[in-house]
mmCIF file of C-alpha atoms in Angstrom:
data_model
loop_
_atom_site.group_PDB
_atom_site.id
_atom_site.type_symbol
_atom_site.label_atom_id
_atom_site.label_comp_id
_atom_site.label_asym_id
_atom_site.label_seq_id
_atom_site.Cartn_x
_atom_site.Cartn_y
_atom_site.Cartn_z
ATOM 1 C CA MET U 744 39.481 -5.850 -27.069
ATOM 2 C CA ASN U 745 42.379 -7.630 -28.916
ATOM 3 C CA THR U 746 45.952 -7.033 -27.667
ATOM 4 C CA GLY U 747 49.438 -7.847 -28.643
ATOM 5 C CA PHE U 748 53.055 -6.938 -27.825
ATOM 6 C CA PHE U 749 55.650 -5.432 -30.110
ATOM 7 C CA ALA U 750 58.311 -7.774 -28.596
ATOM 8 C CA GLN U 751 56.522 -10.750 -30.126
ATOM 9 C CA PRO U 752 57.966 -12.168 -33.491
ATOM 10 C CA ASN U 753 56.549 -10.376 -36.565
ATOM 11 C CA PRO U 754 54.041 -8.035 -34.967
ATOM 12 C CA PRO U 755 51.274 -6.918 -37.342
ATOM 13 C CA TYR U 756 52.094 -3.196 -36.823
ATOM 14 C CA ARG U 757 55.182 -1.024 -37.270
ATOM 15 C CA ARG U 758 56.374 1.120 -34.423
ATOM 16 C CA ALA U 759 56.651 4.146 -36.650
ATOM 17 C CA ASN U 760 57.557 7.199 -34.615
ATOM 18 C CA TYR U 761 56.652 5.443 -31.327
ATOM 19 C CA PRO U 762 60.159 3.993 -30.478
ATOM 20 C CA PHE U 763 58.882 2.670 -27.136
ATOM 21 C CA ALA U 764 55.749 1.065 -28.369
ATOM 22 C CA TYR U 765 55.063 -1.848 -26.046
ATOM 23 C CA GLN U 766 51.577 -3.066 -26.815
ATOM 24 C CA TRP U 767 48.895 -2.630 -29.456
ATOM 25 C CA LEU U 768 45.178 -2.706 -28.864
ATOM 26 C CA GLU U 769 42.389 -3.270 -31.310
ATOM 27 C CA LYS U 770 38.645 -2.661 -30.823
ATOM 28 C CA VAL U 771 38.946 -0.699 -27.606
ATOM 29 C CA ALA U 772 35.328 -0.356 -26.448
ATOM 30 C CA SER U 773 35.608 3.020 -24.651
ATOM 31 C CA LEU U 774 37.993 5.654 -23.450
ATOM 32 C CA ALA U 775 37.112 4.425 -19.959
ATOM 33 C CA ALA U 776 38.310 0.926 -20.880
ATOM 34 C CA LEU U 777 41.541 2.420 -22.361
ATOM 35 C CA LEU U 778 42.176 4.297 -19.074
ATOM 36 C CA ALA U 779 41.633 1.083 -17.011
ATOM 37 C CA HIS U 780 43.985 -0.779 -19.262
ATOM 38 C CA VAL U 781 46.688 1.901 -18.857
ATOM 39 C CA GLU U 782 46.180 1.962 -15.205
ATOM 40 C CA ALA U 783 46.502 -1.812 -14.878
ATOM 41 C CA LEU U 784 49.837 -1.629 -16.823
ATOM 42 C CA ARG U 785 51.032 1.070 -14.433
ATOM 43 C CA ALA U 786 50.074 -1.186 -11.395
ATOM 44 C CA ALA U 787 51.849 -4.218 -12.805
ATOM 45 C CA GLY U 788 54.916 -2.325 -14.021
ATOM 46 C CA PRO U 789 55.612 0.581 -11.564
ATOM 47 C CA GLY U 790 59.146 0.880 -12.956
ATOM 48 C CA HIS U 791 57.853 2.403 -16.144
ATOM 49 C CA ARG U 792 55.308 4.895 -17.263
ATOM 50 C CA TYR U 793 52.753 4.408 -19.969
ATOM 51 C CA LEU U 794 51.442 6.708 -22.673
ATOM 52 C CA SER U 795 48.685 5.807 -25.058
ATOM 53 C CA THR U 796 47.810 7.109 -28.533
ATOM 54 C CA LEU U 797 44.278 8.390 -29.167
ATOM 55 C CA ASP U 798 42.962 9.788 -32.456
ATOM 56 C CA ASP U 799 44.422 9.212 -35.936
ATOM 57 C CA ILE U 800 47.532 7.153 -34.992
ATOM 58 C CA GLN U 801 49.203 7.654 -38.407
ATOM 59 C CA GLN U 802 48.864 11.519 -38.363
ATOM 60 C CA ALA U 803 49.930 11.580 -34.721
ATOM 61 C CA SER U 804 53.112 9.579 -35.627
ATOM 62 C CA TYR U 805 53.916 11.990 -38.499
ATOM 63 C CA THR U 806 53.437 15.143 -36.468
ATOM 64 C CA SER U 807 55.235 13.630 -33.439
ATOM 65 C CA GLY U 808 58.228 12.839 -35.666
ATOM 66 C CA HIS U 809 58.488 16.414 -36.758
ATOM 67 C CA ALA U 810 57.702 17.867 -33.256
ATOM 68 C CA SER U 811 60.654 15.802 -31.995
ATOM 69 C CA GLN U 812 62.881 17.706 -34.369
ATOM 70 C CA ASP U 813 62.129 21.001 -32.753
ATOM 71 C CA ASP U 814 65.487 22.627 -31.965
ATOM 72 C CA ARG U 815 64.642 22.752 -28.327
ATOM 73 C CA LEU U 816 63.923 19.016 -28.170
ATOM 74 C CA SER U 817 66.268 17.394 -30.790
ATOM 75 C CA LEU U 818 69.489 15.700 -29.933
ATOM 76 C CA ALA U 819 72.148 15.189 -32.647
ATOM 77 C CA SER U 820 72.909 11.565 -33.208
ATOM 78 C CA PRO U 821 76.491 10.327 -32.953
ATOM 79 C CA PRO U 822 78.421 10.754 -36.356
ATOM 80 C CA ASP U 823 79.385 7.062 -36.240
ATOM 81 C CA MET U 824 75.861 5.791 -35.456
ATOM 82 C CA ASP U 825 75.040 2.432 -37.001
ATOM 83 C CA TRP U 826 71.288 2.468 -37.550
ATOM 84 C CA ASP U 827 71.384 -1.153 -38.522
ATOM 85 C CA ASP U 828 72.531 -2.102 -35.038
ATOM 86 C CA PRO U 829 69.321 -2.546 -32.821
ATOM 87 C CA ALA U 830 71.401 -2.117 -29.657
ATOM 88 C CA GLN U 831 72.829 1.199 -30.782
ATOM 89 C CA GLU U 832 69.487 2.439 -31.945
ATOM 90 C CA ALA U 833 67.816 1.527 -28.580
ATOM 91 C CA ALA U 834 70.539 3.299 -26.694
ATOM 92 C CA TRP U 835 70.126 6.361 -28.939
ATOM 93 C CA GLU U 836 66.367 6.371 -28.490
ATOM 94 C CA LEU U 837 66.798 6.330 -24.725
ATOM 95 C CA GLN U 838 69.239 9.253 -24.804
ATOM 96 C CA ALA U 839 66.827 11.213 -27.025
ATOM 97 C CA LEU U 840 63.925 10.578 -24.727
ATOM 98 C CA GLN U 841 65.865 11.677 -21.613
ATOM 99 C CA HIS U 842 67.048 14.830 -23.457
ATOM 100 C CA ARG U 843 63.456 15.714 -24.382
ATOM 101 C CA ALA U 844 62.362 15.121 -20.868
ATOM 102 C CA ARG U 845 65.096 17.307 -19.472
ATOM 103 C CA GLN U 846 64.426 20.180 -22.003
ATOM 104 C CA LEU U 847 60.657 20.125 -21.206
ATOM 105 C CA ARG U 848 61.330 20.039 -17.531
ATOM 106 C CA GLN U 849 63.646 23.002 -17.618
ATOM 107 C CA ALA U 850 61.508 25.077 -20.058
ATOM 108 C CA GLN U 851 60.978 28.763 -19.119
ATOM 109 C CA GLY U 852 59.334 31.800 -20.624
ATOM 110 C CA PRO U 853 56.338 31.777 -23.006
ATOM 111 C CA GLN U 854 55.442 28.165 -22.329
ATOM 112 C CA ARG U 855 54.003 29.128 -18.897
ATOM 113 C CA TRP U 856 50.182 28.602 -18.415
ATOM 114 C CA ASP U 857 49.285 32.279 -18.322
ATOM 115 C CA GLU U 858 50.989 32.840 -21.674
ATOM 116 C CA VAL U 859 49.502 29.771 -23.330
ATOM 117 C CA CYS U 860 45.952 31.011 -22.372
ATOM 118 C CA GLY U 861 44.202 32.603 -25.367
ATOM 119 C CA SER U 862 47.011 31.657 -27.830
ATOM 120 C CA LEU U 863 45.003 29.172 -29.973
ATOM 121 C CA ALA U 864 42.849 30.742 -32.684
ATOM 122 C CA LEU U 865 39.238 29.406 -32.230
ATOM 123 C CA SER U 866 35.654 29.974 -33.088
ATOM 124 C CA GLY U 867 32.373 29.096 -31.398
ATOM 125 C CA SER U 868 32.169 25.798 -33.384
ATOM 126 C CA ASP U 869 35.509 24.787 -31.781
ATOM 127 C CA ILE U 870 33.902 25.241 -28.348
ATOM 128 C CA ASP U 871 30.975 23.176 -29.467
ATOM 129 C CA ALA U 872 33.506 20.431 -30.515
ATOM 130 C CA LEU U 873 35.151 20.547 -27.104
ATOM 131 C CA LEU U 874 31.903 19.991 -25.432
ATOM 132 C CA ALA U 875 30.881 17.219 -27.871
ATOM 133 C CA ALA U 876 34.185 15.416 -27.485
ATOM 134 C CA ASN U 877 33.788 15.401 -23.735
ATOM 135 C CA ARG U 878 30.254 14.144 -24.040
ATOM 136 C CA CYS U 879 31.220 11.317 -26.507
ATOM 137 C CA PRO U 880 34.966 10.787 -26.003
ATOM 138 C CA ASP U 881 34.786 7.279 -27.221
ATOM 139 C CA LEU U 882 34.518 8.636 -30.800
ATOM 140 C CA LEU U 883 38.113 9.804 -30.507
ATOM 141 C CA LEU U 884 39.547 6.294 -30.366
ATOM 142 C CA ASP U 885 41.346 5.065 -33.432
ATOM 143 C CA GLU U 886 40.826 1.527 -34.705
ATOM 144 C CA VAL U 887 44.336 0.652 -33.448
ATOM 145 C CA ILE U 888 45.878 2.109 -30.220
ATOM 146 C CA TYR U 889 49.514 1.932 -29.326
ATOM 147 C CA ILE U 890 50.786 2.064 -25.709
ATOM 148 C CA GLN U 891 54.324 3.100 -25.138
ATOM 149 C CA ARG U 892 56.274 1.858 -21.991
ATOM 150 C CA LEU U 893 58.541 4.703 -21.127
ATOM 151 C CA PRO U 894 61.643 4.605 -18.844
ATOM 152 C CA LEU U 895 60.798 8.043 -17.343
ATOM 153 C CA ALA U 896 61.042 9.118 -13.731
ATOM 154 C CA ASP U 897 57.798 10.430 -12.009
ATOM 155 C CA ALA U 898 59.101 14.022 -12.311
ATOM 156 C CA ASP U 899 59.645 13.732 -16.116
ATOM 157 C CA PRO U 900 57.000 15.125 -18.446
ATOM 158 C CA LEU U 901 55.202 12.205 -19.954
ATOM 159 C CA ILE U 902 54.716 14.094 -23.375
ATOM 160 C CA ALA U 903 58.498 13.590 -23.827
ATOM 161 C CA GLY U 904 57.594 10.123 -24.976
ATOM 162 C CA GLN U 905 55.367 11.449 -27.691
ATOM 163 C CA PRO U 906 55.908 15.189 -28.379
ATOM 164 C CA ASN U 907 53.258 16.706 -30.387
ATOM 165 C CA GLY U 908 52.025 20.087 -31.615
ATOM 166 C CA TYR U 909 53.946 20.457 -34.908
ATOM 167 C CA PHE U 910 51.998 22.975 -36.986
ATOM 168 C CA SER U 911 52.638 26.596 -36.235
ATOM 169 C CA ALA U 912 49.040 27.468 -35.437
ATOM 170 C CA ASP U 913 48.704 24.666 -32.857
ATOM 171 C CA TRP U 914 50.032 24.434 -29.300
ATOM 172 C CA ASP U 915 53.485 22.965 -29.437
ATOM 173 C CA SER U 916 55.004 20.338 -27.017
ATOM 174 C CA PHE U 917 56.148 22.949 -24.509
ATOM 175 C CA GLN U 918 52.703 24.647 -24.426
ATOM 176 C CA ASN U 919 51.042 21.340 -24.067
ATOM 177 C CA HIS U 920 53.409 20.449 -21.222
ATOM 178 C CA ALA U 921 52.501 23.696 -19.501
ATOM 179 C CA ILE U 922 48.803 22.803 -19.725
ATOM 180 C CA HIS U 923 49.431 19.314 -18.380
ATOM 181 C CA GLN U 924 51.402 20.738 -15.453
ATOM 182 C CA HIS U 925 48.737 23.183 -14.547
ATOM 183 C CA LEU U 926 45.861 20.730 -14.779
ATOM 184 C CA ALA U 927 47.779 18.330 -12.585
ATOM 185 C CA GLN U 928 48.675 20.829 -9.954
ATOM 186 C CA GLN U 929 45.363 22.626 -9.822
ATOM 187 C CA HIS U 930 42.856 19.939 -10.705
ATOM 188 C CA GLY U 931 44.502 16.451 -10.223
ATOM 189 C CA TYR U 932 44.355 15.502 -13.967
ATOM 190 C CA GLN U 933 47.310 13.454 -15.344
ATOM 191 C CA LEU U 934 48.109 12.915 -19.036
ATOM 192 C CA TYR U 935 47.548 9.344 -20.336
ATOM 193 C CA ALA U 936 46.919 9.660 -24.104
ATOM 194 C CA MET U 937 48.194 11.926 -26.941
ATOM 195 C CA GLY U 938 46.575 11.860 -30.436
ATOM 196 C CA ALA U 939 46.974 13.877 -33.580
ATOM 197 C CA ALA U 940 44.610 16.664 -32.450
ATOM 198 C CA TRP U 941 43.324 15.556 -29.027
ATOM 199 C CA MET U 942 44.775 14.520 -25.659
ATOM 200 C CA ALA U 943 43.259 12.754 -22.693
ATOM 201 C CA LEU U 944 43.907 13.350 -19.000
ATOM 202 C CA ALA U 945 42.301 11.681 -15.974
ATOM 203 C CA ARG U 946 41.920 12.203 -12.312
ATOM 204 C CA PRO U 947 41.370 9.573 -9.510
ATOM 205 C CA GLN U 948 37.674 10.353 -9.232
ATOM 206 C CA PRO U 949 35.228 12.478 -11.268
ATOM 207 C CA PRO U 950 35.142 16.034 -10.033
ATOM 208 C CA ASP U 951 32.313 17.313 -7.840
ATOM 209 C CA ALA U 952 30.219 20.340 -8.768
ATOM 210 C CA ALA U 953 32.625 22.849 -7.348
ATOM 211 C CA GLN U 954 35.714 21.176 -8.847
ATOM 212 C CA ALA U 955 34.147 20.852 -12.229
ATOM 213 C CA GLN U 956 33.147 24.570 -12.180
ATOM 214 C CA ALA U 957 36.704 25.604 -11.192
ATOM 215 C CA LEU U 958 38.140 23.368 -14.013
ATOM 216 C CA VAL U 959 35.772 24.919 -16.586
ATOM 217 C CA GLU U 960 36.779 28.407 -15.456
ATOM 218 C CA ASP U 961 40.378 27.513 -16.123
ATOM 219 C CA LEU U 962 39.487 26.007 -19.504
ATOM 220 C CA ARG U 963 37.534 29.159 -20.399
ATOM 221 C CA ALA U 964 40.732 31.127 -19.729
ATOM 222 C CA LEU U 965 42.858 28.649 -21.693
ATOM 223 C CA TYR U 966 40.630 28.636 -24.833
ATOM 224 C CA ALA U 967 38.796 31.910 -24.645
ATOM 225 C CA SER U 968 40.591 34.504 -22.683
ATOM 226 C CA ALA U 969 41.364 36.567 -25.836
ATOM 227 C CA ASP U 970 37.846 36.622 -27.130
ATOM 228 C CA GLU U 971 34.829 37.987 -25.169
ATOM 229 C CA ALA U 972 32.305 36.290 -27.409
ATOM 230 C CA LEU U 973 34.076 32.859 -26.849
ATOM 231 C CA ARG U 974 34.044 33.462 -23.083
ATOM 232 C CA ALA U 975 30.240 33.915 -23.284
ATOM 233 C CA HIS U 976 29.777 30.793 -25.366
ATOM 234 C CA PRO U 977 26.899 28.595 -23.844
ATOM 235 C CA GLY U 978 28.987 25.495 -24.044
ATOM 236 C CA TRP U 979 30.877 26.631 -20.903
ATOM 237 C CA GLN U 980 27.650 26.489 -18.911
ATOM 238 C CA ALA U 981 26.984 22.891 -20.134
ATOM 239 C CA LEU U 982 30.476 21.511 -19.612
ATOM 240 C CA PRO U 983 30.596 21.203 -15.756
ATOM 241 C CA ALA U 984 27.767 18.677 -15.641
ATOM 242 C CA VAL U 985 29.517 16.605 -18.382
ATOM 243 C CA LEU U 986 32.795 16.522 -16.486
ATOM 244 C CA GLN U 987 31.104 15.429 -13.236
ATOM 245 C CA THR U 988 30.110 12.111 -14.903
ATOM 246 C CA GLN U 989 33.605 10.857 -15.783
ATOM 247 C CA ARG U 990 37.244 10.742 -14.717
ATOM 248 C CA SER U 991 38.661 11.715 -18.101
ATOM 249 C CA LEU U 992 39.043 15.086 -19.695
ATOM 250 C CA VAL U 993 39.685 15.422 -23.460
ATOM 251 C CA LEU U 994 41.243 18.634 -24.820
ATOM 252 C CA GLY U 995 41.967 19.671 -28.445
ATOM 253 C CA TYR U 996 45.324 21.310 -29.056
ATOM 254 C CA THR U 997 44.930 22.340 -32.762
ATOM 255 C CA GLU U 998 43.376 25.294 -34.327
ATOM 256 C CA ASP U 999 40.830 23.262 -36.280
ATOM 257 C CA MET U 1000 39.158 21.399 -33.470
ATOM 258 C CA ALA U 1001 35.712 21.483 -35.048
ATOM 259 C CA ASP U 1002 36.958 19.962 -38.257
ATOM 260 C CA ARG U 1003 39.008 17.337 -36.401
ATOM 261 C CA TRP U 1004 35.960 16.427 -34.398
ATOM 262 C CA GLU U 1005 33.802 16.036 -37.384
ATOM 263 C CA SER U 1006 36.373 13.783 -38.986
ATOM 264 C CA THR U 1007 36.040 11.314 -36.150
ATOM 265 C CA GLN U 1008 32.417 10.801 -37.109
ATOM 266 C CA ALA U 1009 32.977 10.174 -40.781
#
């Protein structure tokens, strides 16, 4: 794995819509290796929190930029802002991050878990893709990965550093936050990577058989509660055994999961 820091002179990559981009990684061997790297950064820098990209970094940057403009998340810049002054821009980015975190933390209403369940339009092929992605999560890794170092408190939603869920048919940042909250509280999974269509969470140890089954029942409610045929999809019977082999869980948050999964194999 090749690594470098954005603070170095003339980095080979632009920060794009990742204002707190700290490090770039090339040739990441596996999702497990990415998780280990993020955890090593956390251990070495406990004063910050770290969030990685995942699939399709350019598309994720584009949709994150638009998702940040959600009226519930955006913060108007000062009228006299000098965008050519790095110090002013850095101060503004910090204010915007803190505002997004506060808005997500205080969110009420339709973003609750029970109202997110069944709200994504899916087919059986999407459940197949969810199973396949958890069997082979390494295929989700883009050629270049960014890691943001975020000055967020432990209670702040990590997705504030990279809001995503821009298109109307996808889960938005508030819905994704509700999912992250539920999976953390009920199953011990914490977000560590957000991509253009997929997100990755991890728990300290792989789940045992009972824990994996309880998780899959929640995922079945999340993705299939509105469709009896989807609830009966055979993929749900196969998923617990897959999850018991790994610490990570990958979830799609767009309506076209099957197409997005196929694109990772092109």
